[in-house]
PDB file of C-alpha atoms in Angstrom:
ATOM      1  CA  MET A   1     -94.702 -33.981  18.910  1.00 51.00           C
ATOM      2  CA  ALA A   2     -93.320 -34.680  22.680  1.00 53.00           C
ATOM      3  CA  GLU A   3     -90.346 -36.330  23.461  1.00 62.00           C
ATOM      4  CA  LYS A   4     -90.495 -39.673  25.356  1.00 72.00           C
ATOM      5  CA  GLU A   5     -88.839 -39.182  28.870  1.00 82.00           C
ATOM      6  CA  GLU A   6     -85.475 -41.428  29.129  1.00 84.00           C
ATOM      7  CA  GLY A   7     -85.884 -43.776  31.989  1.00 89.00           C
ATOM      8  CA  LYS A   8     -83.257 -44.694  34.555  1.00 90.00           C
ATOM      9  CA  ARG A   9     -82.215 -48.028  32.778  1.00 92.00           C
ATOM     10  CA  ASP A  10     -82.081 -46.283  29.210  1.00 94.00           C
ATOM     11  CA  ARG A  11     -79.944 -43.441  30.827  1.00 95.00           C
ATOM     12  CA  VAL A  12     -77.744 -45.823  32.085  1.00 96.00           C
ATOM     13  CA  ARG A  13     -77.498 -47.982  29.072  1.00 96.00           C
ATOM     14  CA  ARG A  14     -76.977 -44.937  26.985  1.00 96.00           C
ATOM     15  CA  ILE A  15     -73.672 -43.533  29.111  1.00 97.00           C
ATOM     16  CA  LEU A  16     -72.323 -46.720  30.416  1.00 97.00           C
ATOM     17  CA  ILE A  17     -73.503 -50.043  28.784  1.00 97.00           C
ATOM     18  CA  ASP A  18     -73.750 -49.041  25.143  1.00 97.00           C
ATOM     19  CA  PRO A  19     -70.499 -47.516  24.818  1.00 97.00           C
ATOM     20  CA  LEU A  20     -68.754 -50.140  26.590  1.00 96.00           C
ATOM     21  CA  LYS A  21     -70.613 -52.627  23.958  1.00 96.00           C
ATOM     22  CA  ALA A  22     -69.220 -50.517  21.341  1.00 96.00           C
ATOM     23  CA  ASP A  23     -65.789 -50.493  22.673  1.00 94.00           C
ATOM     24  CA  GLY A  24     -65.583 -54.134  22.314  1.00 94.00           C
ATOM     25  CA  MET A  25     -66.867 -55.457  25.773  1.00 95.00           C
ATOM     26  CA  ARG A  26     -68.691 -58.546  25.629  1.00 95.00           C
ATOM     27  CA  PHE A  27     -69.694 -62.021  27.394  1.00 94.00           C
ATOM     28  CA  ARG A  28     -68.277 -65.127  27.109  1.00 93.00           C
ATOM     29  CA  LYS A  29     -69.554 -67.311  24.527  1.00 93.00           C
ATOM     30  CA  THR A  30     -71.066 -69.575  27.410  1.00 94.00           C
ATOM     31  CA  VAL A  31     -73.832 -67.071  28.198  1.00 93.00           C
ATOM     32  CA  THR A  32     -76.971 -67.061  26.550  1.00 95.00           C
ATOM     33  CA  GLU A  33     -78.524 -64.244  25.239  1.00 95.00           C
ATOM     34  CA  GLU A  34     -81.485 -64.135  27.962  1.00 96.00           C
ATOM     35  CA  LYS A  35     -78.598 -64.469  30.551  1.00 95.00           C
ATOM     36  CA  GLN A  36     -76.878 -61.545  29.168  1.00 95.00           C
ATOM     37  CA  ARG A  37     -80.258 -59.510  29.019  1.00 95.00           C
ATOM     38  CA  GLN A  38     -80.830 -60.295  32.593  1.00 95.00           C
ATOM     39  CA  SER A  39     -77.471 -59.392  33.536  1.00 95.00           C
ATOM     40  CA  LEU A  40     -77.191 -56.033  31.731  1.00 96.00           C
ATOM     41  CA  ASP A  41     -81.013 -55.030  32.721  1.00 95.00           C
ATOM     42  CA  ARG A  42     -80.103 -55.834  36.594  1.00 93.00           C
ATOM     43  CA  LEU A  43     -76.715 -54.008  36.219  1.00 95.00           C
ATOM     44  CA  ALA A  44     -78.577 -50.720  34.937  1.00 95.00           C
ATOM     45  CA  ASP A  45     -81.273 -50.994  37.847  1.00 93.00           C
ATOM     46  CA  ASP A  46     -78.160 -51.304  40.264  1.00 92.00           C
ATOM     47  CA  LEU A  47     -76.356 -47.974  38.799  1.00 94.00           C
ATOM     48  CA  SER A  48     -79.247 -45.920  38.080  1.00 93.00           C
ATOM     49  CA  TYR A  49     -78.741 -44.182  41.142  1.00 92.00           C
ATOM     50  CA  MET A  50     -75.685 -42.402  39.969  1.00 94.00           C
ATOM     51  CA  THR A  51     -75.273 -39.308  38.210  1.00 95.00           C
ATOM     52  CA  ASP A  52     -74.162 -39.072  34.681  1.00 96.00           C
ATOM     53  CA  ASP A  53     -70.575 -38.136  35.755  1.00 96.00           C
ATOM     54  CA  GLY A  54     -70.588 -40.912  37.769  1.00 95.00           C
ATOM     55  CA  LEU A  55     -71.497 -43.447  35.065  1.00 97.00           C
ATOM     56  CA  HIS A  56     -69.002 -41.705  32.381  1.00 97.00           C
ATOM     57  CA  ALA A  57     -66.603 -42.418  35.362  1.00 96.00           C
ATOM     58  CA  LEU A  58     -67.260 -46.110  35.973  1.00 96.00           C
ATOM     59  CA  ARG A  59     -67.056 -46.643  32.191  1.00 96.00           C
ATOM     60  CA  LEU A  60     -63.794 -45.447  32.176  1.00 95.00           C
ATOM     61  CA  TRP A  61     -62.520 -47.816  34.840  1.00 94.00           C
ATOM     62  CA  MET A  62     -64.470 -50.268  33.003  1.00 94.00           C
ATOM     63  CA  ARG A  63     -62.680 -49.994  29.754  1.00 92.00           C
ATOM     64  CA  SER A  64     -59.372 -51.109  31.560  1.00 90.00           C
ATOM     65  CA  HIS A  65     -61.006 -53.602  33.908  1.00 91.00           C
ATOM     66  CA  GLY A  66     -62.558 -56.463  31.887  1.00 90.00           C
ATOM     67  CA  ASP A  67     -62.358 -59.772  32.790  1.00 90.00           C
ATOM     68  CA  GLY A  68     -60.377 -62.313  30.758  1.00 88.00           C
ATOM     69  CA  ALA A  69     -56.645 -62.329  28.999  1.00 87.00           C
ATOM     70  CA  ALA A  70     -58.054 -59.579  26.312  1.00 87.00           C
ATOM     71  CA  LYS A  71     -60.063 -57.791  29.376  1.00 89.00           C
ATOM     72  CA  CYS A  72     -62.915 -57.779  26.792  1.00 92.00           C
ATOM     73  CA  PHE A  73     -65.484 -59.474  28.834  1.00 94.00           C
ATOM     74  CA  TRP A  74     -67.787 -57.772  31.519  1.00 95.00           C
ATOM     75  CA  PRO A  75     -66.466 -57.710  34.583  1.00 92.00           C
ATOM     76  CA  MET A  76     -68.465 -59.772  37.591  1.00 91.00           C
ATOM     77  CA  THR A  77     -71.456 -57.840  38.826  1.00 90.00           C
ATOM     78  CA  VAL A  78     -70.211 -57.379  42.252  1.00 91.00           C
ATOM     79  CA  SER A  79     -66.997 -55.750  41.208  1.00 92.00           C
ATOM     80  CA  ILE A  80     -69.211 -53.400  38.786  1.00 94.00           C
ATOM     81  CA  ILE A  81     -70.969 -52.391  42.027  1.00 92.00           C
ATOM     82  CA  SER A  82     -68.233 -52.287  44.563  1.00 90.00           C
ATOM     83  CA  THR A  83     -66.519 -49.877  42.364  1.00 93.00           C
ATOM     84  CA  ALA A  84     -69.407 -47.906  41.655  1.00 94.00           C
ATOM     85  CA  GLU A  85     -69.957 -47.593  45.243  1.00 89.00           C
ATOM     86  CA  SER A  86     -66.650 -46.382  45.580  1.00 89.00           C
ATOM     87  CA  PHE A  87     -66.631 -43.847  43.091  1.00 91.00           C
ATOM     88  CA  GLU A  88     -70.447 -42.748  44.389  1.00 91.00           C
ATOM     89  CA  PRO A  89     -72.183 -44.438  47.112  1.00 85.00           C
ATOM     90  CA  ARG A  90     -75.802 -45.536  46.697  1.00 84.00           C
ATOM     91  CA  PRO A  91     -77.931 -43.412  48.812  1.00 81.00           C
ATOM     92  CA  LEU A  92     -78.667 -45.172  51.836  1.00 77.00           C
ATOM     93  CA  GLU A  93     -82.602 -44.331  52.030  1.00 76.00           C
ATOM     94  CA  GLU A  94     -82.596 -46.705  48.829  1.00 78.00           C
ATOM     95  CA  LEU A  95     -81.664 -49.842  50.788  1.00 78.00           C
ATOM     96  CA  PRO A  96     -84.806 -51.792  51.484  1.00 77.00           C
ATOM     97  CA  ALA A  97     -83.215 -53.486  54.664  1.00 81.00           C
ATOM     98  CA  LEU A  98     -82.458 -49.743  56.179  1.00 82.00           C
ATOM     99  CA  ARG A  99     -85.806 -49.084  55.881  1.00 81.00           C
ATOM    100  CA  ARG A 100     -86.947 -51.942  57.414  1.00 84.00           C
ATOM    101  CA  TRP A 101     -84.453 -51.744  60.249  1.00 86.00           C
ATOM    102  CA  PHE A 102     -86.108 -47.682  61.296  1.00 85.00           C
ATOM    103  CA  ALA A 103     -89.408 -49.138  60.597  1.00 83.00           C
ATOM    104  CA  SER A 104     -89.146 -51.794  62.872  1.00 86.00           C
ATOM    105  CA  ALA A 105     -88.604 -51.318  66.989  1.00 87.00           C
ATOM    106  CA  ALA A 106     -85.033 -50.754  66.585  1.00 88.00           C
ATOM    107  CA  GLY A 107     -85.645 -47.518  64.709  1.00 88.00           C
ATOM    108  CA  ARG A 108     -87.960 -46.211  67.637  1.00 88.00           C
ATOM    109  CA  ARG A 109     -85.411 -47.432  70.166  1.00 90.00           C
ATOM    110  CA  ALA A 110     -82.971 -45.653  68.245  1.00 91.00           C
ATOM    111  CA  LEU A 111     -85.093 -42.336  68.281  1.00 89.00           C
ATOM    112  CA  GLU A 112     -85.974 -42.480  71.852  1.00 90.00           C
ATOM    113  CA  GLY A 113     -82.218 -43.374  72.497  1.00 91.00           C
ATOM    114  CA  ASP A 114     -80.963 -40.360  70.895  1.00 91.00           C
ATOM    115  CA  ARG A 115     -78.513 -42.777  68.485  1.00 94.00           C
ATOM    116  CA  LEU A 116     -80.248 -42.145  65.257  1.00 92.00           C
ATOM    117  CA  VAL A 117     -77.931 -40.548  63.739  1.00 94.00           C
ATOM    118  CA  ALA A 118     -74.864 -42.953  64.818  1.00 95.00           C
ATOM    119  CA  GLU A 119     -76.724 -45.709  63.556  1.00 93.00           C
ATOM    120  CA  TYR A 120     -77.675 -44.478  60.454  1.00 91.00           C
ATOM    121  CA  GLU A 121     -73.971 -43.903  59.779  1.00 92.00           C
ATOM    122  CA  PHE A 122     -73.186 -47.270  61.017  1.00 93.00           C
ATOM    123  CA  TRP A 123     -75.451 -48.692  58.256  1.00 89.00           C
ATOM    124  CA  ARG A 124     -73.509 -45.774  55.736  1.00 85.00           C
ATOM    125  CA  LYS A 125     -70.072 -47.202  56.478  1.00 86.00           C
ATOM    126  CA  PHE A 126     -71.212 -51.415  56.805  1.00 87.00           C
ATOM    127  CA  LYS A 127     -74.702 -51.532  54.815  1.00 85.00           C
ATOM    128  CA  ARG A 128     -75.875 -53.321  57.859  1.00 89.00           C
ATOM    129  CA  PRO A 129     -77.167 -53.006  61.044  1.00 91.00           C
ATOM    130  CA  PRO A 130     -75.361 -52.627  64.577  1.00 93.00           C
ATOM    131  CA  ILE A 131     -76.594 -56.141  65.839  1.00 91.00           C
ATOM    132  CA  THR A 132     -73.711 -57.040  67.914  1.00 95.00           C
ATOM    133  CA  PRO A 133     -72.642 -55.994  71.394  1.00 95.00           C
ATOM    134  CA  ARG A 134     -69.565 -54.692  69.998  1.00 96.00           C
ATOM    135  CA  ASP A 135     -71.601 -52.612  67.340  1.00 96.00           C
ATOM    136  CA  GLN A 136     -73.810 -51.825  69.817  1.00 95.00           C
ATOM    137  CA  GLU A 137     -71.382 -50.266  72.176  1.00 96.00           C
ATOM    138  CA  ALA A 138     -69.936 -48.375  69.650  1.00 96.00           C
ATOM    139  CA  VAL A 139     -72.860 -46.583  68.069  1.00 96.00           C
ATOM    140  CA  ALA A 140     -73.749 -45.545  71.877  1.00 96.00           C
ATOM    141  CA  ARG A 141     -70.618 -44.255  72.214  1.00 97.00           C
ATOM    142  CA  ARG A 142     -70.636 -42.443  69.570  1.00 97.00           C
ATOM    143  CA  ALA A 143     -74.296 -41.051  69.610  1.00 96.00           C
ATOM    144  CA  ALA A 144     -73.142 -39.780  73.067  1.00 96.00           C
ATOM    145  CA  GLU A 145     -69.615 -38.199  71.788  1.00 97.00           C
ATOM    146  CA  TRP A 146     -72.118 -36.629  69.399  1.00 96.00           C
ATOM    147  CA  ALA A 147     -75.048 -35.460  71.096  1.00 95.00           C
ATOM    148  CA  SER A 148     -72.789 -33.548  73.326  1.00 95.00           C
ATOM    149  CA  LYS A 149     -70.984 -32.092  70.535  1.00 94.00           C
ATOM    150  CA  ALA A 150     -74.212 -30.682  68.969  1.00 94.00           C
ATOM    151  CA  GLU A 151     -75.396 -29.489  72.540  1.00 94.00           C
ATOM    152  CA  ARG A 152     -71.560 -27.365  72.724  1.00 92.00           C
ATOM    153  CA  VAL A 153     -71.756 -26.226  69.446  1.00 92.00           C
ATOM    154  CA  GLN A 154     -75.318 -25.080  69.549  1.00 92.00           C
ATOM    155  CA  ASP A 155     -74.868 -23.292  73.113  1.00 92.00           C
ATOM    156  CA  ARG A 156     -71.450 -21.696  71.584  1.00 89.00           C
ATOM    157  CA  ILE A 157     -74.177 -20.387  68.695  1.00 88.00           C
ATOM    158  CA  ARG A 158     -76.708 -19.321  71.022  1.00 90.00           C
ATOM    159  CA  ARG A 159     -74.693 -17.126  73.140  1.00 89.00           C
ATOM    160  CA  GLY A 160     -73.551 -15.426  69.944  1.00 87.00           C
ATOM    161  CA  LEU A 161     -70.288 -17.174  69.909  1.00 85.00           C
ATOM    162  CA  LEU A 162     -68.339 -18.491  66.610  1.00 82.00           C
ATOM    163  CA  PRO A 163     -68.073 -21.915  66.254  1.00 76.00           C
ATOM    164  CA  MET A 164     -64.869 -23.175  66.322  1.00 80.00           C
ATOM    165  CA  HIS A 165     -63.099 -24.888  63.475  1.00 79.00           C
ATOM    166  CA  ASP A 166     -65.204 -26.761  61.413  1.00 88.00           C
ATOM    167  CA  ASP A 167     -68.322 -26.672  63.772  1.00 89.00           C
ATOM    168  CA  ALA A 168     -70.767 -25.108  62.094  1.00 89.00           C
ATOM    169  CA  SER A 169     -70.718 -27.428  58.956  1.00 92.00           C
ATOM    170  CA  TRP A 170     -70.406 -30.547  61.579  1.00 93.00           C
ATOM    171  CA  LEU A 171     -73.673 -29.334  62.810  1.00 93.00           C
ATOM    172  CA  HIS A 172     -75.394 -28.585  59.762  1.00 94.00           C
ATOM    173  CA  TRP A 173     -74.390 -32.491  58.759  1.00 94.00           C
ATOM    174  CA  TYR A 174     -75.686 -33.680  61.859  1.00 95.00           C
ATOM    175  CA  GLU A 175     -79.200 -31.737  61.838  1.00 95.00           C
ATOM    176  CA  GLU A 176     -79.446 -32.777  58.288  1.00 94.00           C
ATOM    177  CA  THR A 177     -78.763 -36.657  58.825  1.00 93.00           C
ATOM    178  CA  THR A 178     -80.948 -36.452  62.057  1.00 93.00           C
ATOM    179  CA  GLU A 179     -84.076 -35.171  59.926  1.00 93.00           C
ATOM    180  CA  ARG A 180     -83.272 -37.748  57.491  1.00 89.00           C
ATOM    181  CA  ALA A 181     -83.001 -40.746  59.798  1.00 89.00           C
ATOM    182  CA  LYS A 182     -86.092 -39.391  61.589  1.00 90.00           C
ATOM    183  CA  ALA A 183     -88.051 -38.713  58.388  1.00 88.00           C
ATOM    184  CA  LEU A 184     -87.230 -43.105  57.571  1.00 85.00           C
ATOM    185  CA  VAL A 185     -88.884 -43.918  61.416  1.00 86.00           C
ATOM    186  CA  SER A 186     -91.854 -40.963  60.801  1.00 83.00           C
ATOM    187  CA  SER A 187     -92.296 -42.950  57.500  1.00 72.00           C
ATOM    188  CA  ALA A 188     -92.497 -46.203  59.023  1.00 57.00           C
ATOM    189  CA  ILE A 189     -94.593 -45.334  61.799  1.00 57.00           C
ATOM    190  CA  GLU A 190     -96.975 -43.330  59.696  1.00 58.00           C
ATOM    191  CA  GLY A 191     -97.607 -46.097  57.312  1.00 52.00           C
ATOM    192  CA  ALA A 192     -98.297 -48.668  60.037  1.00 50.00           C
ATOM    193  CA  ALA A 193    -100.752 -46.415  61.339  1.00 42.00           C
TER     194      ALA A 193
END
């Protein structure tokens, strides 16, 4: 008989939630059973992107960072999520707002203006679009710097020269990130067609 495949939510429960419950982590008495279940389901869904190692590390952190005098109550979800992000950032492609941004006219303008990587990295850092004039200036400046650097490194490689310092790995990152950002825009354009 074939074993049932473990779902994402079940994996988070097995590695993080159930061991913490066994260690004594609990909700306050005022939280209903239904609210407890909903909270832990949402937490499992929010953390399902993490690797097993990331979940183990988060569990160790949570064991010593519970709420209350006895440190035995579940921390606020926002605390858990922000700590999880510091251990292992959520892939940007999982953010619905990012997909909408790159699917919009803003994504096409970023592609046409050669700002895709700079805007993608802005999202990675701030989890929001560059909408203020200051943000847009910073993104434009960074995009120009990176495009120039990519051109210089590619030129050195074309001429048979060795890249300087870590330029080869930087170029690999830049090209890979460009493709990921282009895929976001392309999938949106194809979906709209």
